Coordinates of C-alpha atoms in Angstrom, one line a residue:
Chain A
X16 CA 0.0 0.0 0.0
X17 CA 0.9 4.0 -0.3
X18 CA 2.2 5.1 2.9
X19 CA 1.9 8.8 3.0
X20 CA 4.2 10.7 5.5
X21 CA 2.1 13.4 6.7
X22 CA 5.1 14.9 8.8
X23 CA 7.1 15.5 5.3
X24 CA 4.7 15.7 2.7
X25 CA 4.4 19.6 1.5
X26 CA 1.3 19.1 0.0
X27 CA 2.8 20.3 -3.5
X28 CA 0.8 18.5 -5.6
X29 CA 3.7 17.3 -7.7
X30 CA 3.0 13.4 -7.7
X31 CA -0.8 14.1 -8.6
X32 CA -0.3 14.5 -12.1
X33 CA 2.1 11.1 -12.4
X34 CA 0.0 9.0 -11.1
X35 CA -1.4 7.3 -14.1
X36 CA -4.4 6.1 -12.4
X37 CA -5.5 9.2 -10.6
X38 CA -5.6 7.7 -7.1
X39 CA -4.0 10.9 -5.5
X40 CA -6.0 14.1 -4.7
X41 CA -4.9 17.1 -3.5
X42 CA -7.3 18.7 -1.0
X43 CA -6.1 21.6 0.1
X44 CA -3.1 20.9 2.5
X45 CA -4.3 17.2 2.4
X46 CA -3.0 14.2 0.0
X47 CA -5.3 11.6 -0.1
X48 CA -5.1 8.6 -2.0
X49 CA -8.2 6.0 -3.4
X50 CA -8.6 2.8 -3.9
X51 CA -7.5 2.9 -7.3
X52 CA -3.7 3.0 -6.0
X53 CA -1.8 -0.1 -7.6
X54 CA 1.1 0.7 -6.0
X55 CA 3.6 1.7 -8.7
X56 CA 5.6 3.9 -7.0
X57 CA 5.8 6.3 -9.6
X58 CA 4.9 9.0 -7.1
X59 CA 6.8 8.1 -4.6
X60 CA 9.7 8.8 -7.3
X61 CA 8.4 12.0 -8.1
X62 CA 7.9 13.6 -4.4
X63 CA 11.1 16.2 -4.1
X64 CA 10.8 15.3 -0.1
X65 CA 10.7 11.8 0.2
X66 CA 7.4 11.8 1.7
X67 CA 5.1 8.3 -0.2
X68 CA 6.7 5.0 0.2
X69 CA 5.2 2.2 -1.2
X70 CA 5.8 -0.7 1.5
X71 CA 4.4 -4.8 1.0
X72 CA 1.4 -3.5 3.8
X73 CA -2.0 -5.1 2.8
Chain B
X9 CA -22.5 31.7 -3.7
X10 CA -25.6 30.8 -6.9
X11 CA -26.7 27.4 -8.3
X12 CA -26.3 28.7 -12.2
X13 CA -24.0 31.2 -13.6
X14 CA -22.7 31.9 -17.2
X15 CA -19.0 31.0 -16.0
X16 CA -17.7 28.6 -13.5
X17 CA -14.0 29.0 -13.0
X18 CA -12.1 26.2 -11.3
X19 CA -9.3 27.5 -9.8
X20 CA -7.7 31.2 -8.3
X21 CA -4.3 31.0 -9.3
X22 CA -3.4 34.1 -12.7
X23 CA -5.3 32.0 -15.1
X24 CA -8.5 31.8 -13.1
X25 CA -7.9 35.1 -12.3
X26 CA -7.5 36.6 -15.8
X27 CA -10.2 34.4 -17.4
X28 CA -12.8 35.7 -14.4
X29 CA -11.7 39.1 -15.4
X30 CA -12.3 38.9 -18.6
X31 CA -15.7 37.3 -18.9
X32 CA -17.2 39.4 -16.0
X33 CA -16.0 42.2 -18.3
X34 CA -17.5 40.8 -21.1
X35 CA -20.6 41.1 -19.0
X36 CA -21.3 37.4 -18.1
X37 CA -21.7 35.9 -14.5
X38 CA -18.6 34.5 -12.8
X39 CA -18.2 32.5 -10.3
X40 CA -14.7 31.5 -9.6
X41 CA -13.7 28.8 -6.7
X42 CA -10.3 28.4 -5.6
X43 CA -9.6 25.3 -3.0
X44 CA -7.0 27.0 -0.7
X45 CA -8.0 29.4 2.3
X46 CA -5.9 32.3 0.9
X47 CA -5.5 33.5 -2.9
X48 CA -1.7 33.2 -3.6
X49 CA -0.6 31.1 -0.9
X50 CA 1.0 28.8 -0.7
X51 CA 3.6 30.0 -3.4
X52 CA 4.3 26.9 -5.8
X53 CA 6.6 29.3 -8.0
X54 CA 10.3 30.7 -9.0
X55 CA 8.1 33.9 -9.7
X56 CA 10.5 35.2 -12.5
X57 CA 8.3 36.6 -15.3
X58 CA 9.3 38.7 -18.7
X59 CA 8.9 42.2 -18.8
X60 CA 7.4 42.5 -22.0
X61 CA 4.7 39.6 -21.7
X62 CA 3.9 40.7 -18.4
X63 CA 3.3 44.2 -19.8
X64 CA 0.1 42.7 -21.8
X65 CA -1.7 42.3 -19.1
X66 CA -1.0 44.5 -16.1
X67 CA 1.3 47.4 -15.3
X68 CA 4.0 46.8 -13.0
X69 CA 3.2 47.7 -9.8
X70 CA 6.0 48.4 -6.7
X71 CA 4.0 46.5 -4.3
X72 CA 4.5 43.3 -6.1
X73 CA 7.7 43.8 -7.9
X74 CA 10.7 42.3 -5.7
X75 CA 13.3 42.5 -8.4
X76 CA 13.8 44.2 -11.9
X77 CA 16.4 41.8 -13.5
X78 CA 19.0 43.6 -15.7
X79 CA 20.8 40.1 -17.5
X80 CA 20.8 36.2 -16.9
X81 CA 23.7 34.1 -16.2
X82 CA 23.9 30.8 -18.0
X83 CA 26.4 28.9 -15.8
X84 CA 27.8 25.5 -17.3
X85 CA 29.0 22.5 -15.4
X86 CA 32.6 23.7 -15.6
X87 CA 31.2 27.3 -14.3
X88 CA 31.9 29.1 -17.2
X89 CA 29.4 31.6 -17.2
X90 CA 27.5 32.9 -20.7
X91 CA 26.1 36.4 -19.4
X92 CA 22.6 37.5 -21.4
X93 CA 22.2 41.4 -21.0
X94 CA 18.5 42.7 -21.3
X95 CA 19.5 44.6 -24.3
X96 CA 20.2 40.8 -25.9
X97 CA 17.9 38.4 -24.0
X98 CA 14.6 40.2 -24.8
X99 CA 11.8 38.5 -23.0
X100 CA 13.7 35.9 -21.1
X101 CA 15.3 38.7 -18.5
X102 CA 12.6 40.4 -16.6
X103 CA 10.8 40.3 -13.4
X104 CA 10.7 38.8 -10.1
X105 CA 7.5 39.1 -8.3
X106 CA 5.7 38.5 -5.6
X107 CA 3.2 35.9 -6.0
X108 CA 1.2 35.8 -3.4
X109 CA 0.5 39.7 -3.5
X110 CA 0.2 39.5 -7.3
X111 CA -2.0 36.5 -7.6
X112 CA -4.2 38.4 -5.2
X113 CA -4.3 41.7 -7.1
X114 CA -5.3 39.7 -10.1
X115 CA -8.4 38.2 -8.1
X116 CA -9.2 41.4 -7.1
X117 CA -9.5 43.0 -10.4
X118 CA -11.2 39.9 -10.8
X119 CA -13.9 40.4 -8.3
X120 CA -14.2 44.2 -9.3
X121 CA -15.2 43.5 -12.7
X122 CA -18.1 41.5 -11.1
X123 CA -16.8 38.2 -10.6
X124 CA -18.3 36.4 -7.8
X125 CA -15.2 34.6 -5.8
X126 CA -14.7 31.6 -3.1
X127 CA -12.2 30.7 -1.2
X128 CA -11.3 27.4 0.8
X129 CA -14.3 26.2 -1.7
X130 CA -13.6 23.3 -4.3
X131 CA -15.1 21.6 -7.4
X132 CA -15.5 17.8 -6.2
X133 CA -17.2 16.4 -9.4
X134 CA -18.2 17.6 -12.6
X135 CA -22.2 17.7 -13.5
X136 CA -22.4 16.0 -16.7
X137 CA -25.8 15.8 -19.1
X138 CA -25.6 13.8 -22.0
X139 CA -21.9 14.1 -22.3
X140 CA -21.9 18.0 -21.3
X141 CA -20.3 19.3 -18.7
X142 CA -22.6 21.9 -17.0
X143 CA -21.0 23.1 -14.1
X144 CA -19.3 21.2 -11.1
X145 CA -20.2 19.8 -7.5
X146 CA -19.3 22.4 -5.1
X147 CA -18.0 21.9 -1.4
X148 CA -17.6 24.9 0.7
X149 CA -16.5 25.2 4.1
X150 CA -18.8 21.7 4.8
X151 CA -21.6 22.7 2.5
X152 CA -22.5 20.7 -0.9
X153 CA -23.5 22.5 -4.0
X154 CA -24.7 21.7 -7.6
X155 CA -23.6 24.8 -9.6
X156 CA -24.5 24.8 -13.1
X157 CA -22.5 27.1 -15.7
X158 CA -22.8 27.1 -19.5
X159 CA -19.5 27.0 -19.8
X160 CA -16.9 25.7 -17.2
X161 CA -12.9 26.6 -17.0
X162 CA -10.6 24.1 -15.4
X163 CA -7.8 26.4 -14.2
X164 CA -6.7 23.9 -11.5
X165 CA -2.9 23.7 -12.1
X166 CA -0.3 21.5 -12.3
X167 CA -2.1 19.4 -9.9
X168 CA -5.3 19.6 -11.9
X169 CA -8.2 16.8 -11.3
X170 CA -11.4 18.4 -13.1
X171 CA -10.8 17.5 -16.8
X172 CA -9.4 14.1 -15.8
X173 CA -13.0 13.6 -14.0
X174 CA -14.3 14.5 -16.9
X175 CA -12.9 11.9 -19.0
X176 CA -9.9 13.9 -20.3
X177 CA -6.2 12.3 -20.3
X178 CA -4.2 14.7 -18.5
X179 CA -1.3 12.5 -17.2
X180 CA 2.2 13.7 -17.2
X181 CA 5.3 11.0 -18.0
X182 CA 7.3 10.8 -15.2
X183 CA 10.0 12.1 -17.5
X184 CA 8.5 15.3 -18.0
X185 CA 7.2 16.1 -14.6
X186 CA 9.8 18.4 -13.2
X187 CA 10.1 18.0 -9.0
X188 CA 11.2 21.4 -7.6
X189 CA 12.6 22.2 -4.4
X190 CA 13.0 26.4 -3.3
X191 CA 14.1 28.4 -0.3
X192 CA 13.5 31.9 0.0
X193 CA 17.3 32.5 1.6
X194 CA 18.6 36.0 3.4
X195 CA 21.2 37.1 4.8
X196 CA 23.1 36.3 1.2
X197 CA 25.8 38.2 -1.2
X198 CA 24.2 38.4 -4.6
X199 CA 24.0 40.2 -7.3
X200 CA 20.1 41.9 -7.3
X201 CA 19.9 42.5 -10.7
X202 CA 20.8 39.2 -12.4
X203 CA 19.4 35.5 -12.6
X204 CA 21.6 32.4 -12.4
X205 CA 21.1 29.6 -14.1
X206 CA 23.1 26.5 -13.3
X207 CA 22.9 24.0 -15.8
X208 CA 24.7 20.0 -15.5
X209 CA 23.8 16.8 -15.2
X210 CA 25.5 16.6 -11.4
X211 CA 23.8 19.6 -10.3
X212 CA 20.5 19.2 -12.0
X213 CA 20.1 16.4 -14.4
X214 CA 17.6 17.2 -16.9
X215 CA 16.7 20.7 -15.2
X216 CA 18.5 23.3 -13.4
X217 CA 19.0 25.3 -10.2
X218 CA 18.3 28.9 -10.0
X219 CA 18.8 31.9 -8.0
X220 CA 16.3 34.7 -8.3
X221 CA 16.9 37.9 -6.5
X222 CA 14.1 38.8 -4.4
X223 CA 14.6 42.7 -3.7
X224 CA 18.0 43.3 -1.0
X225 CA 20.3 40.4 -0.1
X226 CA 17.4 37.6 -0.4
X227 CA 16.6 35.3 -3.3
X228 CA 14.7 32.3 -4.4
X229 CA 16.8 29.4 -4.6
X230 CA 15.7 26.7 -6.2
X231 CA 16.0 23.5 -8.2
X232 CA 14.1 21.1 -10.5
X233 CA 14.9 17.9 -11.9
X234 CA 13.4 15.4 -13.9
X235 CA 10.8 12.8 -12.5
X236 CA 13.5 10.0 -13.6
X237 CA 16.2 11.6 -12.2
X238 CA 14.5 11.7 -8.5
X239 CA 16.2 9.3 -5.9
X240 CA 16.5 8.2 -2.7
X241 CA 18.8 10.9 -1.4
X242 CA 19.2 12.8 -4.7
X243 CA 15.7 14.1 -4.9
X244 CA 15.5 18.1 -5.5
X245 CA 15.5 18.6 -1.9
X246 CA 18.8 16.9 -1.0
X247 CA 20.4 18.4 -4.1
X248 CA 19.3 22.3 -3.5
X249 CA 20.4 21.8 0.8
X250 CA 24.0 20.8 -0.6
X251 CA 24.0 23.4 -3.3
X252 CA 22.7 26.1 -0.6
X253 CA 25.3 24.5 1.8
X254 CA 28.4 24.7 -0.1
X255 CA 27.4 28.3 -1.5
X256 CA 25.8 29.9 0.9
X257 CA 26.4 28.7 4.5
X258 CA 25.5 32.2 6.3
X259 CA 22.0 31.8 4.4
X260 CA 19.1 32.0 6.4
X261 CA 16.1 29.9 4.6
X262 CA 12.5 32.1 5.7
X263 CA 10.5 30.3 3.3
X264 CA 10.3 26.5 2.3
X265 CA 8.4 26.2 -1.5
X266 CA 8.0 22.8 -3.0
X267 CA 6.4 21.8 -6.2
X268 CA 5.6 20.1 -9.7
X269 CA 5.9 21.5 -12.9
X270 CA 4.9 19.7 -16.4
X271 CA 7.3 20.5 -19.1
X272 CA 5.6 17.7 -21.3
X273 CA 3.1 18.7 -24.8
X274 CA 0.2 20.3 -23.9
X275 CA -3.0 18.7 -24.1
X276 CA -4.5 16.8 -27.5
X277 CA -7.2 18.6 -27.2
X278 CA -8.0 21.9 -24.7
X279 CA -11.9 22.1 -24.8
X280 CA -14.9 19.3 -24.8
X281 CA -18.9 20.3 -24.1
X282 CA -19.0 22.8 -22.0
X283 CA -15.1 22.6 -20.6
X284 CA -12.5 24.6 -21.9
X285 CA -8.9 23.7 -19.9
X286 CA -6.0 26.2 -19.5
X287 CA -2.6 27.5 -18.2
X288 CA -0.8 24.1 -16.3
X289 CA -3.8 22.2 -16.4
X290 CA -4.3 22.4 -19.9
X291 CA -0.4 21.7 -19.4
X292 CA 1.0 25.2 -21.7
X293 CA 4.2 25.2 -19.7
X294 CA 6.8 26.5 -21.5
X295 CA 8.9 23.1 -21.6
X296 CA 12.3 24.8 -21.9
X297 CA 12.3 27.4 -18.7
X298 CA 9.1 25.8 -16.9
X299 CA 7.5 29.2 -16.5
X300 CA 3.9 29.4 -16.7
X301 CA 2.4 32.7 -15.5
X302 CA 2.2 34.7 -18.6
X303 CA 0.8 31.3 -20.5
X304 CA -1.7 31.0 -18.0
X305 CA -2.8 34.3 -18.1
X306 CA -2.4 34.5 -21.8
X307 CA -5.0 31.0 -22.2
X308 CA -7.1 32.3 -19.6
X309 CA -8.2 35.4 -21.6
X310 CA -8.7 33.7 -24.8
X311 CA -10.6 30.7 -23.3
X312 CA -12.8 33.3 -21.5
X313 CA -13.2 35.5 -24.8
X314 CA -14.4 32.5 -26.3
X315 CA -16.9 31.4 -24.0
X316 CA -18.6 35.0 -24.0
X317 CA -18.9 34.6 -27.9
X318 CA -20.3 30.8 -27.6
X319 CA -22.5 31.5 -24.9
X320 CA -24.0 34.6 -26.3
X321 CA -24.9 32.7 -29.3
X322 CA -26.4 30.4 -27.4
X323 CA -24.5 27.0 -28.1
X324 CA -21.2 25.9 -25.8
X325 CA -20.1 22.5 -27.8
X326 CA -16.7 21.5 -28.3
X327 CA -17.2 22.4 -31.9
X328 CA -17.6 25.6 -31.2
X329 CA -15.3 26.0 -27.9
X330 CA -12.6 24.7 -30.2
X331 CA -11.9 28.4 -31.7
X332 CA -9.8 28.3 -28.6
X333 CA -7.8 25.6 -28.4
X334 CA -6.8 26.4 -32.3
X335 CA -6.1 29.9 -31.5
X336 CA -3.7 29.3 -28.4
X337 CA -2.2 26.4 -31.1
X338 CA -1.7 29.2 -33.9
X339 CA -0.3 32.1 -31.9
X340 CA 3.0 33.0 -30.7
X341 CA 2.8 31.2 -27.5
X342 CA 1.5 28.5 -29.1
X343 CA 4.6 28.6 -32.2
X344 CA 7.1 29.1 -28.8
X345 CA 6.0 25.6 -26.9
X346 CA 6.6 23.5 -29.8
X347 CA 9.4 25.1 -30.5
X348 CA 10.8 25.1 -26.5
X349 CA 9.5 21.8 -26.6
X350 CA 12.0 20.6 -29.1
X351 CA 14.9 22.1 -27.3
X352 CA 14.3 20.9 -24.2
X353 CA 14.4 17.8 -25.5
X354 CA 17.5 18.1 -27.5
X355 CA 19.2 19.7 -24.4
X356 CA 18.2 16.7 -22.0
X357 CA 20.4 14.7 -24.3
X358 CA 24.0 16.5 -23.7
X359 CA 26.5 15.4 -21.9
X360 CA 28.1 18.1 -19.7
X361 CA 31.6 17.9 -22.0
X362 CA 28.7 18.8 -24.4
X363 CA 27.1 21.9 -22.0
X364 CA 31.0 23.0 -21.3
X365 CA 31.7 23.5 -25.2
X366 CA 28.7 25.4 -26.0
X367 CA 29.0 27.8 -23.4
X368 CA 32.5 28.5 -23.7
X369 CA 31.9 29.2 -27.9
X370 CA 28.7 31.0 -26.6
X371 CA 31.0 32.7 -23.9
X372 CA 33.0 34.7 -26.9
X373 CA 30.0 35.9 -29.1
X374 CA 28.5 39.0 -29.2
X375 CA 25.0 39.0 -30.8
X376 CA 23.2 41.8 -31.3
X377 CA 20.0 39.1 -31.9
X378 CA 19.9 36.6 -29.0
X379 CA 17.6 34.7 -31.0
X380 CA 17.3 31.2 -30.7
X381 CA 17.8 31.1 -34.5
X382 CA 20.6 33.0 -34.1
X383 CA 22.2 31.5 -31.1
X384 CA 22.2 28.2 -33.3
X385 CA 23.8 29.5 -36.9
X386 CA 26.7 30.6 -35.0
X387 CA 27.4 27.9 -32.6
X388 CA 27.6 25.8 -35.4
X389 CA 29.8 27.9 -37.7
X390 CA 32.2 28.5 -34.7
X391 CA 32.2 24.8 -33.5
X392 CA 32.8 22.0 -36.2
X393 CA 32.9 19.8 -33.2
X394 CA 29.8 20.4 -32.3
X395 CA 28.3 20.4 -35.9
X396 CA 26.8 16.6 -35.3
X397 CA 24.9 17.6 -32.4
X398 CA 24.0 20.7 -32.9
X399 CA 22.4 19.8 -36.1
X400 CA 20.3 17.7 -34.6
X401 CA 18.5 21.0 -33.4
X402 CA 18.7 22.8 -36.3
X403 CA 16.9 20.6 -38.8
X404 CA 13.8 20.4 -35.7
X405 CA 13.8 23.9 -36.0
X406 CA 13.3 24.3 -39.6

């Protein structure tokens, strides 16, 4: 699953437009992610922080 | 806030702004929503903007003008340095501005002409009939609205979700999506009047670093790199702290700005019943410096010039929206991102031995053009070495 770090996301918006399957949202100061997610990584790539991390959670 | 209006604009950043502006001016009813509590913040920018294209569409105004740039510094991996003087660089030297005090001027002027505005208020779905987008699901401060609109404006940015909703591809290759890192640093020695540019594929592969004076001894110092480029401990963050590290230790960072820009082709197609898409959302970025304000601004008053004519004449299809989306295409803007668009990806492919070369032939010309056009005829007369590559660019920009 897409672990999203709250305490270093910047709420950018920069992996929302990657993600090919547009799981991510940007609400306001608030990344949220669906379940549509199929766990590429691709964002997690993109983020200039570090702050998604794709881990083998169910 | 009303449940129909000519005009629904998704989004408060200088497109929204501009196309709210010009349609309420136009004499239609505007309604424009923009997700964030405060118009301008947070700043997702390098705010450098040129003179002239800024020019078009509002006079310069002290209160949001934190630097007038006099030339641009193009500085290779090896650091030799190719200086542009306004005189020669034209549009590309200009302003650095405040964003968040000149997005909110904009909204103003907006909300003057008429336009109704929202803040901390979002579009959460489109309303579709028949395959015609007529307006958006509204959610403000807790409450849940159907607004209807004729026409609808998706001026939601780089992270822009409306036209995807509405069955519109608008992904970005990871490639293309640049991932940005910015202080705003003071306490720092620099030149106010110039713009650096480091280029290098150690520094910033596939992108660059800047430093943007931002009025007395402060600057915006920032960096993007390519999507594919972005790893574990080399992401844009890690490369900017030791870049701000090594040059500018006594630096004192008072603002933290972090951000995506798409540097890929715009759109297929900008418009579909009832939608018309602009500025980074319809993905008009220009691909080879990543700025986007004066785009924005400049697809934002044709998109909304164009809805006043459709909806006056009573029919908003994609037929008849498309007069925009072939404008923007035919125009200079338009002529300049294909163009850019070519060169940024010829320049993604050179090595820094490459980068080094050019800029020290580039470093002993003196062009009274700085044209593109220019710029390449002589590099390649001066630099046989060069000729292979550097044709490469030439015959795409025939």
């Amino acid at each position: 699953m897409l672990n999203i770090h709250r305490d270093i996301c910047g709420y950018c918006g920069a992996c929302v437009s990657v993600c090919p399957e547009g799981a991510l949202e940007l609400i306001d100061a608030y990344l949220t992610v669906s379940s549509l997610c199929m766990n590429c990584g691709l964002c997690a790539q993109v983020c200039p922080l570090g702050a998604l991390e794709v881990t083998d959670e169910e | 806030m009303k449940s129909e209006y000519d005009l629904l604009v998704i989004g408060g950043g200088p497109g929204g702004a501009i196309a709210a502006r010009t349609a309420a001016e136009a004499g239609l009813s505007v309604c424009l929503v923009e997700k964030r509590p405060a118009i301008g913040a947070p700043v997702r920018c390098a705010e450098g903007i040129g003179k002239k294209l800024l020019h078009e569409f509002i006079e310069p105004d002290e209160r949001w003008i934190a630097s007038d740039i006099r030339r641009a510094r193009i500085i290779a991996p090896d650091g030799t340095a190719v200086s542009l003087e306004e005189s020669m660089a034209g549009s590309e030297v200009g302003y650095v501005i405040e964003r968040k005090i000149f997005d909110r001027e904009l909204v103003w002027n907006a909300a003057e002409a008429g336009s109704d505005v929202f803040v901390k208020t979002r579009a959460s779905a489109p309303i579709m009939e028949g395959g015609t987008i007529t307006g958006a699901i509204i959610e403000s401060c807790g409450e849940t609205r159907r607004v209807h609109a004729d026409v609808t404006i998706a001026a939601d940015g780089v992270e822009s979700k409306f036209a995807r909703w509405c069955g519109i591809n608008t992904t970005v290759p990871l490639r293309e999506m640049m991932t940005c890192a910015q202080y705003l640093l003071t306490n720092i020695d620099i030149d106010q009047t110039c713009t650096d540019f480091y280029l290098g594929n150690y520094v910033a592969p596939e992108g660059y670093l800047w430093i943007f004076p931002k009025g007395r001894r402060s600057a915006n110092v920032g960096i993007g790199i390519s999507g594919r480029k972005s790893t574990e401990g080399n992401r844009a963050k890690d490369r900017l702290d030791r870049f701000v590290k090594e040059r500018f230790p006594e630096g004192k960072i008072i603002e933290y700005i972090i951000g995506g820009d798409p540097v890929c082709e715009p759109l297929d197609c900008t418009v579909a019943d009832g939608l018309m898409i602009i500025g980074d959302a319809a993905r008009v970025v220009d691909p080879l410096t990543g700025g986007g304000i004066y785009n924005s601004m400049f697809t934002g008053r044709l998109a909304a010039g164009v809805a006043a004519k459709c909806i006056s004449g009573g029919l908003c299809s994609r037929e008849r929206l498309m007069e925009y989306d072939e404008t923007w295409r035919r125009s200079e803007m338009g002529r300049v991102l294909e163009r850019n668009y070519r060169i940024k990806e010829f320049f993604i492919t050179l090595s820094d031995h490459h980068m080094n070369t050019l800029a020290k032939s580039l470093a002993s010309i003196t062009l009274s053009d700085f044209s593109v056009k220019t710029l390449v005829k002589e590099l390649t007369k001066r630099n046989p070495a060069l000729l292979m590559k550097l044709n490469e660019l030439k015959t795409t920009l025939n």
